[in-house]
């Protein structure tokens, strides 16, 4: 990508990779995966452009009615908070 002169990469983050079981217990390996991608892009002069949601609601949320459940707002807020906490460094 660097040799091709690309200056940015849009990529989808997988909510399920970070919160595979529920809305509160995040997977450190999942966040590390994206942290590594983020750092590698930045080190090579490529701007990371993550998409936080692209139609990939976790199964645990779908079982609880997904976006029809008003709690999804808190679930998603927690996911975004964790992503920003780890990737904004």
CSV table of C-alpha atoms in Angstrom, one decimal:
chain,number,residue,atom,x,y,z
A,1,UNK,CA,0.0,0.0,0.0
A,2,UNK,CA,2.8,2.4,0.9
A,3,UNK,CA,4.7,1.6,-2.4
A,4,UNK,CA,1.5,2.2,-4.3
A,5,UNK,CA,1.2,5.6,-2.8
A,6,UNK,CA,-2.1,5.0,-0.9
A,7,UNK,CA,-2.7,7.6,1.7
A,8,UNK,CA,-5.7,6.1,3.5
A,9,UNK,CA,-7.5,2.8,4.2
A,10,UNK,CA,-11.2,2.5,5.0
A,11,UNK,CA,-11.8,-0.7,7.0
A,12,UNK,CA,-14.7,-2.2,8.9
A,13,UNK,CA,-14.2,-2.9,12.5
A,14,UNK,CA,-16.1,-6.0,13.7
A,15,UNK,CA,-18.1,-5.3,16.9
A,16,UNK,CA,-18.2,-9.0,17.6
A,17,UNK,CA,-14.4,-9.4,17.5
A,18,UNK,CA,-14.2,-6.9,20.3
A,19,UNK,CA,-17.3,-7.9,22.3
A,20,UNK,CA,-17.8,-11.6,21.3
A,21,UNK,CA,-20.0,-12.7,24.3
A,22,UNK,CA,-21.9,-9.7,25.7
A,23,UNK,CA,-21.9,-6.0,26.0
A,24,UNK,CA,-19.4,-5.6,28.8
A,25,UNK,CA,-16.6,-8.1,28.5
A,26,UNK,CA,-14.3,-7.1,25.7
A,27,UNK,CA,-11.8,-9.4,24.0
A,28,UNK,CA,-8.3,-7.9,24.5
A,29,UNK,CA,-7.0,-9.9,21.5
A,30,UNK,CA,-9.7,-8.4,19.3
A,31,UNK,CA,-8.8,-4.9,20.2
A,32,UNK,CA,-5.1,-5.7,19.8
A,33,UNK,CA,-5.7,-6.9,16.3
A,34,UNK,CA,-7.2,-3.5,15.4
A,35,UNK,CA,-4.5,-1.6,17.4
A,36,UNK,CA,-1.8,-3.5,15.4
A,37,UNK,CA,-3.6,-2.6,12.1
A,38,UNK,CA,-3.9,1.0,13.2
A,39,UNK,CA,-0.3,1.4,14.2
A,40,UNK,CA,1.1,-0.3,11.1
A,41,UNK,CA,-0.9,2.0,8.9
A,42,UNK,CA,0.2,5.1,10.7
A,43,UNK,CA,3.9,3.9,10.7
A,44,UNK,CA,3.6,3.7,6.9
A,45,UNK,CA,2.1,7.1,6.4
A,46,UNK,CA,-1.4,5.7,5.7
A,47,UNK,CA,-4.4,7.2,7.4
A,48,UNK,CA,-6.6,4.6,9.0
A,49,UNK,CA,-10.3,5.3,8.4
A,50,UNK,CA,-12.2,2.8,10.6
A,51,UNK,CA,-15.9,2.2,10.1
A,52,UNK,CA,-17.4,1.3,13.5
A,53,UNK,CA,-20.6,-0.4,12.3
A,54,UNK,CA,-21.3,-2.0,8.9
A,55,UNK,CA,-24.3,-4.3,9.5
A,56,UNK,CA,-22.5,-6.7,11.8
A,57,UNK,CA,-24.5,-6.7,15.0
A,58,UNK,CA,-23.2,-9.3,17.4
A,59,UNK,CA,-25.3,-12.5,17.8
A,60,UNK,CA,-25.6,-11.9,21.5
A,61,UNK,CA,-27.3,-8.6,20.7
A,62,UNK,CA,-29.5,-10.1,18.0
A,63,UNK,CA,-30.7,-12.7,20.4
A,64,UNK,CA,-31.9,-9.8,22.6
A,65,UNK,CA,-33.8,-8.2,19.6
A,66,UNK,CA,-30.8,-6.2,18.2
A,67,UNK,CA,-31.7,-2.7,17.2
A,68,UNK,CA,-35.3,-3.1,18.4
A,69,UNK,CA,-34.0,-3.3,21.9
A,70,UNK,CA,-33.4,0.2,23.4
A,71,UNK,CA,-30.4,-1.1,25.3
A,72,UNK,CA,-28.5,-1.3,22.0
A,73,UNK,CA,-27.7,2.4,22.5
A,74,UNK,CA,-25.7,1.6,25.6
A,75,UNK,CA,-24.2,-1.6,24.1
A,76,UNK,CA,-23.0,0.4,21.1
A,77,UNK,CA,-21.8,3.3,23.2
A,78,UNK,CA,-19.7,1.0,25.3
A,79,UNK,CA,-18.2,-0.6,22.1
A,80,UNK,CA,-17.3,2.8,20.7
A,81,UNK,CA,-15.9,4.0,24.0
A,82,UNK,CA,-13.5,1.0,24.2
A,83,UNK,CA,-12.5,1.4,20.5
A,84,UNK,CA,-11.6,5.1,21.1
A,85,UNK,CA,-9.9,4.4,24.4
A,86,UNK,CA,-7.5,1.9,22.7
A,87,UNK,CA,-7.0,3.4,19.3
A,88,UNK,CA,-6.7,7.1,20.0
A,89,UNK,CA,-3.3,6.7,21.7
